[in-house]
Coordinates of C-alpha atoms in Angstrom, one line a residue:
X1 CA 88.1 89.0 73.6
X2 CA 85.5 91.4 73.7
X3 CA 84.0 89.7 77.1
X4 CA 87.8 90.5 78.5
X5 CA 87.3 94.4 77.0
X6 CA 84.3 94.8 78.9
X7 CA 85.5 93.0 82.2
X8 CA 88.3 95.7 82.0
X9 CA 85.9 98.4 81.1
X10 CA 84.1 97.5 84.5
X11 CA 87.1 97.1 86.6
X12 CA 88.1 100.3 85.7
X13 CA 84.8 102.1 86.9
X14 CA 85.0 100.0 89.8
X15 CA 88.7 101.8 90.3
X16 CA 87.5 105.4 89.4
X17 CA 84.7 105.2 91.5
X18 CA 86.7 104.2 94.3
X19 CA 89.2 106.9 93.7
X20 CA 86.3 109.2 93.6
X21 CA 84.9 108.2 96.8
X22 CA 88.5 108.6 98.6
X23 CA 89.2 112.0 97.1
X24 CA 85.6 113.1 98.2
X25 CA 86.0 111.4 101.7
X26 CA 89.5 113.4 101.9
X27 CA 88.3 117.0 100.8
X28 CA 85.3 116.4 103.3
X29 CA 87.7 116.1 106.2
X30 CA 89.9 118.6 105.0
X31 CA 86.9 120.9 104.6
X32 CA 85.7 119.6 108.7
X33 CA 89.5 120.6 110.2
X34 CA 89.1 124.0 108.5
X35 CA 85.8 124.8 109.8

């Protein structure tokens, strides 16, 4: 059970970081079509 916990724990970092990365990559653009 606690092997499971931590497999989660880890898949949901994986997931953040993605989301991270994307909302990053987006304001970057964003930021390019301003300038």
């Amino acid at each position: 059970m606690k092997c499971a916990l931590i497999e989660m724990s880890s898949h949901k970092r994986k997931w953040e970081n993605t989301i991270f990365k994307v909302f990053t990559y987006t304001i970057w653009l964003y930021g390019f079509k301003i300038l």
